[in-house]
Tab-separated table of C-alpha atoms in Angstrom:
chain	number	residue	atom	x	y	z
A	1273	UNK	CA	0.000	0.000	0.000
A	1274	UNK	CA	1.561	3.353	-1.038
A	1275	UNK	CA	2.295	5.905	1.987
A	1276	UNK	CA	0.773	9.318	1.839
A	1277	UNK	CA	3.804	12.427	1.468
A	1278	UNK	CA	3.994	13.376	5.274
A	1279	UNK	CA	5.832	16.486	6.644
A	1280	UNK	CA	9.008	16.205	7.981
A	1281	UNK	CA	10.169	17.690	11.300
A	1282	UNK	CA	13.280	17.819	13.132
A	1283	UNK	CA	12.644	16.894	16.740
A	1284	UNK	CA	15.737	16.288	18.308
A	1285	UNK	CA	19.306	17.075	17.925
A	1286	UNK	CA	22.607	16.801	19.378
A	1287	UNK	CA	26.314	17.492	18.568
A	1288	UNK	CA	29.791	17.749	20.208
A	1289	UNK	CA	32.370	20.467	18.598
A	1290	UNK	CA	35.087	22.867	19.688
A	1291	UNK	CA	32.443	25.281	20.836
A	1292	UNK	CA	30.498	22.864	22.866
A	1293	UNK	CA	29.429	18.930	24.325
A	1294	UNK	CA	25.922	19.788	23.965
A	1295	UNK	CA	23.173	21.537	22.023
A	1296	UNK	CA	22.692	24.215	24.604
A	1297	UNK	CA	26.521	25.347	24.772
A	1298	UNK	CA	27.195	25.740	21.461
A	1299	UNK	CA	24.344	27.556	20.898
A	1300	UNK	CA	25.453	29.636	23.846
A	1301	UNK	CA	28.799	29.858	22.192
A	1302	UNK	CA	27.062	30.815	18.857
A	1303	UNK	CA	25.656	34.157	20.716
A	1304	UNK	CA	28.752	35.055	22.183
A	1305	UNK	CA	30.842	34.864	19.582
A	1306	UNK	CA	33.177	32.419	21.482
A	1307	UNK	CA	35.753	30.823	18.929
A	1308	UNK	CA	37.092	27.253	19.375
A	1309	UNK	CA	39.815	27.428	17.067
A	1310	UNK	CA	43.187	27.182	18.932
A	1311	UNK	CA	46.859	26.140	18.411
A	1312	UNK	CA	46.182	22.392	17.399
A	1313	UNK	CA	46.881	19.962	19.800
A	1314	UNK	CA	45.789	17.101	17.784
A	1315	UNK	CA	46.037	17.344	14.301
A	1316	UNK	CA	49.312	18.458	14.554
A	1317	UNK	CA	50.671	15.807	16.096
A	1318	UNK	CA	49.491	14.065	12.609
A	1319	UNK	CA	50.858	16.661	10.521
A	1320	UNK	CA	53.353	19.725	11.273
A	1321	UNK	CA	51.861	21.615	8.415
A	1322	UNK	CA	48.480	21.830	10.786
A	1323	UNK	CA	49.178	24.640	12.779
A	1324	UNK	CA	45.589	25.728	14.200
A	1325	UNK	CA	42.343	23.862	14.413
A	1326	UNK	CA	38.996	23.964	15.904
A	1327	UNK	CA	39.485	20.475	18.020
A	1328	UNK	CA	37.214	18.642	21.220
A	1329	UNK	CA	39.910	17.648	23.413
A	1330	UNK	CA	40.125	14.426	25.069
A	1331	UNK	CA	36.889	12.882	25.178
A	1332	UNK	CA	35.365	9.587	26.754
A	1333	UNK	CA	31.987	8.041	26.606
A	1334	UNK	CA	32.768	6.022	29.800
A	1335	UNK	CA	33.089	9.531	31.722
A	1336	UNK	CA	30.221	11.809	29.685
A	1337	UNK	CA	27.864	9.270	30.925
A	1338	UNK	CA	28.580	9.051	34.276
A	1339	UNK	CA	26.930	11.873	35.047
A	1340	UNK	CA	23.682	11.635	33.310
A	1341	UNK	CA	20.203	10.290	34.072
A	1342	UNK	CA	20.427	7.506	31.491
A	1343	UNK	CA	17.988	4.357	31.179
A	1344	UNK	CA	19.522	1.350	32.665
A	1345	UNK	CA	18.578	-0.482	29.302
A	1346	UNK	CA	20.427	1.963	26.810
A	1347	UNK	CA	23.347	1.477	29.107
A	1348	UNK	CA	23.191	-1.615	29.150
A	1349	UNK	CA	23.376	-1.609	25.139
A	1350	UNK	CA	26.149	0.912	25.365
A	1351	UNK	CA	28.546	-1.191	27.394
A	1352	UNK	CA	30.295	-3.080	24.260
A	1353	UNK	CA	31.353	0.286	23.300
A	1354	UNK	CA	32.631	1.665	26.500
A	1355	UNK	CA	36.102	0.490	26.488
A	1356	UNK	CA	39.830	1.271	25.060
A	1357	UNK	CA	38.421	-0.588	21.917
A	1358	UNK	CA	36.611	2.307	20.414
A	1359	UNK	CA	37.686	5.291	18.845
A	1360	UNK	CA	36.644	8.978	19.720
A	1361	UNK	CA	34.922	9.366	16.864
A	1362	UNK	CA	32.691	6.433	17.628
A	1363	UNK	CA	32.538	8.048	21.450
A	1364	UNK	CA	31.480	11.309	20.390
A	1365	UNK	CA	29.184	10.156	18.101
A	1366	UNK	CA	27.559	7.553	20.300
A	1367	UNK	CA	27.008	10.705	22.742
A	1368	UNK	CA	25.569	13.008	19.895
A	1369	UNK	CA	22.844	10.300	18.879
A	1370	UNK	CA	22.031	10.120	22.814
A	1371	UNK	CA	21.223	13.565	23.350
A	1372	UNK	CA	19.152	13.890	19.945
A	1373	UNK	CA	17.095	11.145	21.567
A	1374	UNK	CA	16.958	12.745	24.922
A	1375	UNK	CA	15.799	16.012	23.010
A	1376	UNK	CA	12.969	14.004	20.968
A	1377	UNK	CA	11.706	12.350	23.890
A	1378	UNK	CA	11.942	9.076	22.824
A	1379	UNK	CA	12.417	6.068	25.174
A	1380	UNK	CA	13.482	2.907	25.522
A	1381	UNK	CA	9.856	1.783	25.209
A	1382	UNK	CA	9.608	4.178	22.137
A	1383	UNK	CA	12.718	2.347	20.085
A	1384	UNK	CA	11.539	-0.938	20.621
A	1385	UNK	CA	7.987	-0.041	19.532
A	1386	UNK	CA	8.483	2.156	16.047
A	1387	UNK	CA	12.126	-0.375	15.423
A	1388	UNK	CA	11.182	-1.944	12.169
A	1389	UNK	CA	9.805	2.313	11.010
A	1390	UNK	CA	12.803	3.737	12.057
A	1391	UNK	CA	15.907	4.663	9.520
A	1392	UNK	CA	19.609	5.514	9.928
A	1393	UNK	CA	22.109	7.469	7.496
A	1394	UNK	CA	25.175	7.762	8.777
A	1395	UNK	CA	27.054	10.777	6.965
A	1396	UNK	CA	30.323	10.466	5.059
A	1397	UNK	CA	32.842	8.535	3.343
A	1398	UNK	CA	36.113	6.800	4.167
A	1399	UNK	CA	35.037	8.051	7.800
A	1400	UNK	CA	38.368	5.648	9.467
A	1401	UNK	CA	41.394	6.784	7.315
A	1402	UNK	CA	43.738	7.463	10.719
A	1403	UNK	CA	42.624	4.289	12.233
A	1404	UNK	CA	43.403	1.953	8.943
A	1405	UNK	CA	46.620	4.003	8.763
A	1406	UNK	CA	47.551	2.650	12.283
A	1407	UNK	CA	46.875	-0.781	11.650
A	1408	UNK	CA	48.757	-0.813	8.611
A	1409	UNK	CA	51.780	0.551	10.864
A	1410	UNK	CA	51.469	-1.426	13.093
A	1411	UNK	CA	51.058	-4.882	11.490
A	1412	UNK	CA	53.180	-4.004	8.077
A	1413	UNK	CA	55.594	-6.636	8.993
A	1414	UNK	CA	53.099	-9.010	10.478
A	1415	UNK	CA	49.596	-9.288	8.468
A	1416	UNK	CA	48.915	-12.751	10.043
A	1417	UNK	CA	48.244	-10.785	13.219
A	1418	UNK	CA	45.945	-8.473	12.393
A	1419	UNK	CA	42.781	-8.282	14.727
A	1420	UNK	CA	39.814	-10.336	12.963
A	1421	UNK	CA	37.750	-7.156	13.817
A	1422	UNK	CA	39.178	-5.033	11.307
A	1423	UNK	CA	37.682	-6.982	8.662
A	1424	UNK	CA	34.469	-5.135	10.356
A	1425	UNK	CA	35.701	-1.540	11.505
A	1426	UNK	CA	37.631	-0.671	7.953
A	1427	UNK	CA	33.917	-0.601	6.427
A	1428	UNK	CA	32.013	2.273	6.649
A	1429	UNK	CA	29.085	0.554	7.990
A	1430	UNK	CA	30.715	-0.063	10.865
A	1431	UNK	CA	28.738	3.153	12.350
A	1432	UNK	CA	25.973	2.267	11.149
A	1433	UNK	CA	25.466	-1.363	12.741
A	1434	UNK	CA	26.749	0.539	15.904
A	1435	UNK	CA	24.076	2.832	16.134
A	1436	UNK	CA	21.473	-0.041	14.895
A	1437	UNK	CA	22.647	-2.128	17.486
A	1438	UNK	CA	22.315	0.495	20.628
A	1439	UNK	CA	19.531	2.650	19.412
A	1440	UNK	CA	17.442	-0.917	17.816
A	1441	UNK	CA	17.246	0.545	14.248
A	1442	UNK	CA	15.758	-2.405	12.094
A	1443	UNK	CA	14.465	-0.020	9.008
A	1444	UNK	CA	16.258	0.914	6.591
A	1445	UNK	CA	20.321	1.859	6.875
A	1446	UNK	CA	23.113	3.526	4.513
A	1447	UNK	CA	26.470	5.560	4.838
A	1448	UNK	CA	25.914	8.713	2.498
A	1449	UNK	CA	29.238	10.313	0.965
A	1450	UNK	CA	29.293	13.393	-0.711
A	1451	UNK	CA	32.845	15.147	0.280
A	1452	UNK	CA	32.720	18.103	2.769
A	1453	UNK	CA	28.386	18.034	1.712
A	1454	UNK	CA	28.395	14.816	3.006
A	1455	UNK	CA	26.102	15.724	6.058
A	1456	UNK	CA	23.594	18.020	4.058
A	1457	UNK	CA	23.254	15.148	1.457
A	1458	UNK	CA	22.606	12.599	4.283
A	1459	UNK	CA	20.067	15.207	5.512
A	1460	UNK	CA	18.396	15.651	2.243
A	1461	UNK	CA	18.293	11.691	1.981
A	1462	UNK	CA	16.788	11.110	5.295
A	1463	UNK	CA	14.413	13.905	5.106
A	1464	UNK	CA	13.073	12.126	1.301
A	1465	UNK	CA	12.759	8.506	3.014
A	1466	UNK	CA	10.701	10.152	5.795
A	1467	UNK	CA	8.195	12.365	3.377
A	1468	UNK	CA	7.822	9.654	0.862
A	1469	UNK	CA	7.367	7.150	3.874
A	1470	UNK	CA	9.808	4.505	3.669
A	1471	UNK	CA	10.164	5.151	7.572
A	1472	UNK	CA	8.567	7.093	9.946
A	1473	UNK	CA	11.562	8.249	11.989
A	1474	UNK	CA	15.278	8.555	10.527
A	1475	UNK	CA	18.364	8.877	12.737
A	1476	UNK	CA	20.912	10.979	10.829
A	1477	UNK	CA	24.230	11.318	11.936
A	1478	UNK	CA	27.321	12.762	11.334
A	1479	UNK	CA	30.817	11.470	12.884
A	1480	UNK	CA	34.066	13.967	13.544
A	1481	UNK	CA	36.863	13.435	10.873
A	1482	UNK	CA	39.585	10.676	11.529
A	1483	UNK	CA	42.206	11.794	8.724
A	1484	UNK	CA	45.671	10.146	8.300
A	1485	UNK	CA	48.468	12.589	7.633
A	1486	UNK	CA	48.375	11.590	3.938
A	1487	UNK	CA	45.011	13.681	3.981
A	1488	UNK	CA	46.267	16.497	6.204
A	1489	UNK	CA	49.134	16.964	3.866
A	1490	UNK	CA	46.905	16.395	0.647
A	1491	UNK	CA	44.950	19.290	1.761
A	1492	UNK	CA	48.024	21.479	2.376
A	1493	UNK	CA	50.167	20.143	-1.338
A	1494	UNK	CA	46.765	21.654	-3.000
A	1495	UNK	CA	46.972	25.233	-1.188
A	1496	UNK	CA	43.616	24.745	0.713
A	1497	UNK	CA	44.374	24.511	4.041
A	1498	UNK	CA	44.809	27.492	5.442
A	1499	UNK	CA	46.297	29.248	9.149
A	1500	UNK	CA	49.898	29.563	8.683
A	1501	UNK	CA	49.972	32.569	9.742
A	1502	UNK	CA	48.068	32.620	12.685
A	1503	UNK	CA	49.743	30.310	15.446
A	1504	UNK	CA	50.317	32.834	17.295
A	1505	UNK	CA	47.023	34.128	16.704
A	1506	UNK	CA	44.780	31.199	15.990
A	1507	UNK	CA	41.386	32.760	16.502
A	1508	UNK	CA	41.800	35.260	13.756
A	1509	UNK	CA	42.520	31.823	11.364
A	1510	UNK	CA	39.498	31.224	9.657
A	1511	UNK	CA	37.488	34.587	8.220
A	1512	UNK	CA	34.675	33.443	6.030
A	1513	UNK	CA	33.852	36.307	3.371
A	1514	UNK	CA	37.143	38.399	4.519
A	1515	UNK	CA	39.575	39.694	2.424
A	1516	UNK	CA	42.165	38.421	4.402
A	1517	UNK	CA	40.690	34.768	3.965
A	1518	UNK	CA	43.572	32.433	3.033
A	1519	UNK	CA	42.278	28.754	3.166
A	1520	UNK	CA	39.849	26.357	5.535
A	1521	UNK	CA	40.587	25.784	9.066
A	1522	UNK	CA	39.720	22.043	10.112
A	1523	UNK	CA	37.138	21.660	12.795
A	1524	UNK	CA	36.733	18.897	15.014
A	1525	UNK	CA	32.263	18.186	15.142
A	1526	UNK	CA	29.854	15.349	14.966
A	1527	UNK	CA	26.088	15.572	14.786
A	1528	UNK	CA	22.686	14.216	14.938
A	1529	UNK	CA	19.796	15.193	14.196
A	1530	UNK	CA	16.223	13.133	14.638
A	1531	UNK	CA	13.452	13.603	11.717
A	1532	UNK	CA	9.948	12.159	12.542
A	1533	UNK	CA	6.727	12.332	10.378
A	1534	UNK	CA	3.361	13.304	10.881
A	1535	UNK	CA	2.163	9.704	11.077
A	1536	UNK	CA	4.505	9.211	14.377
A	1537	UNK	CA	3.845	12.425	16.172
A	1538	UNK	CA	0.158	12.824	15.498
A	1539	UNK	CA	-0.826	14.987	17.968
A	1540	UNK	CA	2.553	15.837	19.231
A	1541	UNK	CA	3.450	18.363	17.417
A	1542	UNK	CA	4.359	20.573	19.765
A	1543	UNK	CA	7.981	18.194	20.217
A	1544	UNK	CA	9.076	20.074	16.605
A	1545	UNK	CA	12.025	21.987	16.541
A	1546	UNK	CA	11.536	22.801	13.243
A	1547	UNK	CA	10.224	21.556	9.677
A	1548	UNK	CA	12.551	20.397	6.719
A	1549	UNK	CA	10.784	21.235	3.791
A	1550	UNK	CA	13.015	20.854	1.104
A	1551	UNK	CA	16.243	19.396	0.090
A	1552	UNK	CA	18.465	20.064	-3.383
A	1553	UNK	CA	21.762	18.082	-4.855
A	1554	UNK	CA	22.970	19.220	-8.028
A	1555	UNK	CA	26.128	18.616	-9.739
A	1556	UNK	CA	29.022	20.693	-11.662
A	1557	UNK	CA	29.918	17.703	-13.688
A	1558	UNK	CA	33.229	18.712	-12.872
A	1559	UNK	CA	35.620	16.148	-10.812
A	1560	UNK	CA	37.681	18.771	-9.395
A	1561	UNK	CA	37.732	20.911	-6.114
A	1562	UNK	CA	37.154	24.554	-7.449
A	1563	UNK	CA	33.519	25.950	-7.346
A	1564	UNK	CA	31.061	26.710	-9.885
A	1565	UNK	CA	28.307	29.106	-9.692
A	1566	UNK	CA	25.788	27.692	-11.767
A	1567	UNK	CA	25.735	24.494	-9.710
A	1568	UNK	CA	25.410	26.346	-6.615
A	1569	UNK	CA	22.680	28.435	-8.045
A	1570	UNK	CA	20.921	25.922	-9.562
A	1571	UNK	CA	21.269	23.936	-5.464
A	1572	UNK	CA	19.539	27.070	-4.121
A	1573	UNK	CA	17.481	27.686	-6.509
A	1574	UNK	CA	15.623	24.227	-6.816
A	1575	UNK	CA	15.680	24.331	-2.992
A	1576	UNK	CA	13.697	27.190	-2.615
A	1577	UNK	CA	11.256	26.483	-5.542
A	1578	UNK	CA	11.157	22.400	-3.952
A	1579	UNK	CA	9.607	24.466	-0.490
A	1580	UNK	CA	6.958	26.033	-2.486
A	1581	UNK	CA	8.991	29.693	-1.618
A	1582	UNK	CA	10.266	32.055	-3.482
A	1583	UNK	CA	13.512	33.654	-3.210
A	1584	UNK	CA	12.518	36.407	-1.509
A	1585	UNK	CA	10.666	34.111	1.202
A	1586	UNK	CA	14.309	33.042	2.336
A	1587	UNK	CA	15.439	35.509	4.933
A	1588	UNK	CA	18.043	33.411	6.482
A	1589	UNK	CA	21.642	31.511	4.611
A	1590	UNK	CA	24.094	29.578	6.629
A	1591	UNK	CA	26.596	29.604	3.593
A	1592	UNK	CA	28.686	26.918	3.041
A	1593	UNK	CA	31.881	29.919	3.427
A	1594	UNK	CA	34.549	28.122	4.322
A	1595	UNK	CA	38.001	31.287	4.412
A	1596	UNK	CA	38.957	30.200	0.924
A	1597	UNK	CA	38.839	33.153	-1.452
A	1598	UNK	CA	37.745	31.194	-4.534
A	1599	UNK	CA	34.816	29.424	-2.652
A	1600	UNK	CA	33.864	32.449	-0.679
A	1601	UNK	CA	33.180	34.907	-3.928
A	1602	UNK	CA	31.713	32.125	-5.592
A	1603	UNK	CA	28.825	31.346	-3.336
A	1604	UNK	CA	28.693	35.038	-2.548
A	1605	UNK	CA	28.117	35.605	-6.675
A	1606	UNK	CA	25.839	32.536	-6.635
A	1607	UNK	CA	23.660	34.252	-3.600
A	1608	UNK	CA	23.431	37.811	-5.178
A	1609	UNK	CA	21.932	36.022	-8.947
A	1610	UNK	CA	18.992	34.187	-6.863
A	1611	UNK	CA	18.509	36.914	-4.238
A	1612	UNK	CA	19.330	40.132	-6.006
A	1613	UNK	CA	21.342	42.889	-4.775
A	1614	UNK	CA	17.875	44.023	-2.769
A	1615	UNK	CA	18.589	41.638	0.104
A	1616	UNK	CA	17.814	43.690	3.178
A	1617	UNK	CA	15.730	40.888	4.503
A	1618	UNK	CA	18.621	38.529	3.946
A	1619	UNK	CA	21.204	37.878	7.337
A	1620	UNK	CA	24.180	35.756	5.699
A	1621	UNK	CA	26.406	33.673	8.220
A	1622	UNK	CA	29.000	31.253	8.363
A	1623	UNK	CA	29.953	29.521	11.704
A	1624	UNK	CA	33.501	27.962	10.553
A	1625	UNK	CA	34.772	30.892	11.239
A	1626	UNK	CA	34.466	29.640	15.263
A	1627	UNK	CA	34.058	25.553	14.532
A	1628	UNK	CA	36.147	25.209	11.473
A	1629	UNK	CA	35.569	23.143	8.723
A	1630	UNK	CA	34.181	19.799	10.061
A	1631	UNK	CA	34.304	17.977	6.387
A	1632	UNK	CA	31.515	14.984	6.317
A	1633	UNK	CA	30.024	16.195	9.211
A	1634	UNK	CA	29.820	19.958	8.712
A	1635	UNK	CA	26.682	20.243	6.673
A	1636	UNK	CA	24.941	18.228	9.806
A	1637	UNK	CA	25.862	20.941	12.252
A	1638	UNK	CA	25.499	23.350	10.182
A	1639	UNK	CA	21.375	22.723	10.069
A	1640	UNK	CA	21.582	22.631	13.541
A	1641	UNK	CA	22.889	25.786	14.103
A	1642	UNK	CA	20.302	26.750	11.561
A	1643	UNK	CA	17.545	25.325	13.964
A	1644	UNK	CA	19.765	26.738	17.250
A	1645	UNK	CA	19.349	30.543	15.821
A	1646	UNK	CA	15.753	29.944	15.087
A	1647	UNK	CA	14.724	29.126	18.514
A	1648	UNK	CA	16.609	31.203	20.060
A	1649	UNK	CA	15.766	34.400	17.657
A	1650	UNK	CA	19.186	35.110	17.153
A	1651	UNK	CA	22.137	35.103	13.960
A	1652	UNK	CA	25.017	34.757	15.499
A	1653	UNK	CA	28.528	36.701	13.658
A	1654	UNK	CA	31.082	36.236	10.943
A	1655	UNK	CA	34.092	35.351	13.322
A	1656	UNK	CA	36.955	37.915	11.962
A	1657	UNK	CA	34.769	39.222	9.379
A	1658	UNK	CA	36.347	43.145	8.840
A	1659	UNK	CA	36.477	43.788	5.426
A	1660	UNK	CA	33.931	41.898	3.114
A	1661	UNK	CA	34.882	41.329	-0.244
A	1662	UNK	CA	31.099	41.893	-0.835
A	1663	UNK	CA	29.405	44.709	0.180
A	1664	UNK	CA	25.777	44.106	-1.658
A	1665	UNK	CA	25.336	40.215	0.584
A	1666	UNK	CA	23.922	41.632	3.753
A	1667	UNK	CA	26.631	39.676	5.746
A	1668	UNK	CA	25.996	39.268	9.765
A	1669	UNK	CA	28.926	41.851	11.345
A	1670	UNK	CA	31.487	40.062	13.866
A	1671	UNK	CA	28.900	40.218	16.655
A	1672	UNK	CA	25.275	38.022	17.051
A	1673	UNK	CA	22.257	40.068	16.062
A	1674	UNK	CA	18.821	39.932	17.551
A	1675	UNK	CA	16.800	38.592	14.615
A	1676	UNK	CA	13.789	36.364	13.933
A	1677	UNK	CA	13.952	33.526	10.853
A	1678	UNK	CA	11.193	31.988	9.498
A	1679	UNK	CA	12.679	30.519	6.423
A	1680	UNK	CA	16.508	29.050	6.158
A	1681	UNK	CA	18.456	28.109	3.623
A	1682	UNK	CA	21.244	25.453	4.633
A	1683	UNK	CA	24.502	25.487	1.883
A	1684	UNK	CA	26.797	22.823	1.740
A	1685	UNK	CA	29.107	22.149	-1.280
A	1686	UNK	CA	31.576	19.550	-1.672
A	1687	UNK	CA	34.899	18.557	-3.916
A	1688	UNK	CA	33.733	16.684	-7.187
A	1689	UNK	CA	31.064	19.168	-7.839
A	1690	UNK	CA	28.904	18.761	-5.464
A	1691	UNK	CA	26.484	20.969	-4.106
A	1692	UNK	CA	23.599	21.093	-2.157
A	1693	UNK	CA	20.824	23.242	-0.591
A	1694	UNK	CA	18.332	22.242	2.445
A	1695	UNK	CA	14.967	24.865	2.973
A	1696	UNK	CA	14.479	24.578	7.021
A	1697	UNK	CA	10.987	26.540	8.523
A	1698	UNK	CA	10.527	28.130	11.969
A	1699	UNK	CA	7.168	25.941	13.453
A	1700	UNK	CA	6.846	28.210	16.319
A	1701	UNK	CA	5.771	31.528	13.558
């Protein structure tokens, strides 16, 4: 029997980044303008080209837990992953999905009963390139000893039959990669599986980056990384639509965010943190890692007409602006053909500027900010931003503003010509 379209809501969310271990700080931190990016402690310990970073610290699941009012039973299902054995990616993310649940409501009693209606996509590609590096380093001159369960972890899906297993997921269940728009394009995936009603519920989430130097210094050979001049000085680093922008600072950030339909909350409602009403992926054709503006137009555009809006509806962007000059003046160019130089109504933000660039995982936390400033009637500032190379974007200033959104537009873009668009809408106006 074919399922009705339902609406799509986002009812609980969670994420762990430099700014925060919660929803509620880094939302705090968005307001504030407080700036995680420091002298790396991590990443450069994987690569002396990696000067500054937006990193967690040292993080355990074992301890976060501790403290919290948690069902014996979910415990109970998080114990296998408690130990040395797992990775802090796997910790963190394990956390994230906990607190979207917590936020939604949604029980013990809940998981078991909608199980077989309930989705995961877990966002991202290649999501254990640090990890595989270490086994090969370790076992290069003994392959008979690797562990057996490696033949498991290498895979992708390794996240995904983690999160199945603790959170008893039994619908459907992919990895989505899409480059640096790999969390958007999870997003957009999740939110079509829930409208179209191949599940009622889908669990999207988005783990932090676990590259191997080889990455790190792939990133640097191609001129994109950026903060060599700012160790002493690391918060200045990343400045998103600056003229001083020189490259992307890497961020440390997972994410999770909890879509439900109509058919699950019924009467309910009231649970929403916001609707998803559109999603848009369009392509370049182009293999390589410089942006085009017609495929980022063409993302927006499609978005926006998907929602049933018009341009002018949108008065919100969380642009994809990552501190690289190319990237920044081409979504800027791409932004001022939909919206039109008449964009008073527009506020125009980018938060890498205080998280970094969080690569599979930053489109994911990106909507969440999106949903974070909506609640809280806020946009929070360009981090560094002092002398736009566009003055006809209306760009938020270096502090938060007191502002109301009704409609948001989500960018993400990604290398191989990727580029997507997600419309988010305020329930609570």
């Amino acid at each position: 029997m074919r399922q009705r379209m339902s609406n799509v809501y986002i009812t609980g969310m969670g994420s762990i980044n430099a700014l925060g271990l919660n929803c509620q700080e880094f939302s705090d931190s968005l307001k504030n303008g407080v700036n995680g990016i420091k002298r790396s402690s991590y990443f450069s310990k994987l690569s002396a080209d990696v000067k500054v970073a937006a990193e967690i610290g040292e993080f355990k699941l074992s301890e976060y837990i501790k403290s919290k009012p948690i069902d014996k039973r979910l415990l109970e299902a998080v114990r296998p992953f408690r130990g040395s054995r797992t990775t802090m990616a796997i910790d963190t993310l394990i956390a994230s999905v906990m607190q979207a649940y917590d936020m939604a409501k949604i029980s013990c009693e809940d998981m078991e009963l909608h199980s077989d209606r309930t989705s995961i996509v877990v966002a991202g590609s290649n999501l254990s390139q640090n990890r595989n590096d270490e086994i090969r380093n370790r076992y290069c001159n003994s392959k008979e000893y690797v562990t057996p369960n490696y033949a498991i972890q290498f895979f992708d899906t390794n996240y995904v039959g983690i999160l199945s297993e603790i959170f008893k997921i039994k619908g459907e269940g992919m990895t989505v990669g899409n480059a640096s728009a790999s969390g958007n394009a999870a997003l957009i995936n999740a939110y079509r599986m829930v409208k179209s009603g191949v599940c009622d519920r889908c669990v999207v989430a988005a783990p932090i980056v676990d590259f191997s130097p080889y990455e790190l210094q792939s990133f640097k050979n191609l001129g994109a990384l950026g903060g060599d001049d700012y160790e002493n000085n690391p918060e200045q680093a990343c400045r998103p639509f600056d003229a001083a922008h020189n490259g992307f600072i890497l961020g440390q950030g997972c994410g999770c965010i909890i879509l439900e339909s109509d058919r699950i909350l019924g009467n309910n409602r009231s649970k929403a943190l916001a609707q998803v009403l559109s999603g848009s992926i369009k392509l370049d054709g182009n293999r390589l890692s410089d942006a085009r503006l017609d495929g980022e137009y063409s993302a927006m555009k499609n978005a926006v007409e998907y929602a049933g809006l018009k341009a002018e509806d949108i008065d919100y962007i969380n642009a994809h602006g990552t501190s690289t000059p190319l990237g920044d003046d081409v979504e800027l160019s791409a932004i001022k053909e939909l919206f039109g130089a008449d964009n008073n109504n527009l506020r125009v933000n980018s938060p890498k500027g205080m998280i970094g660039h969080c690569m599979f995982s930053a489109g994911l936390i990106e909507a969440i900010a999106c949903v974070l400033q909506m609640n809280g009637n806020f946009v929070h500032g360009n981090a560094n931003l002092s002398k736009p190379v566009a003055e006809d974007v209306r760009l938020v200033g270096n502090k938060a503003e007191n502002y109301t959104i009704k409609y948001a537009l989500n960018n993400s873009f990604g290398f191989g010509g990727i580029n997507t668009s997600v419309v988010i809408k305020n329930v609570n106006i």
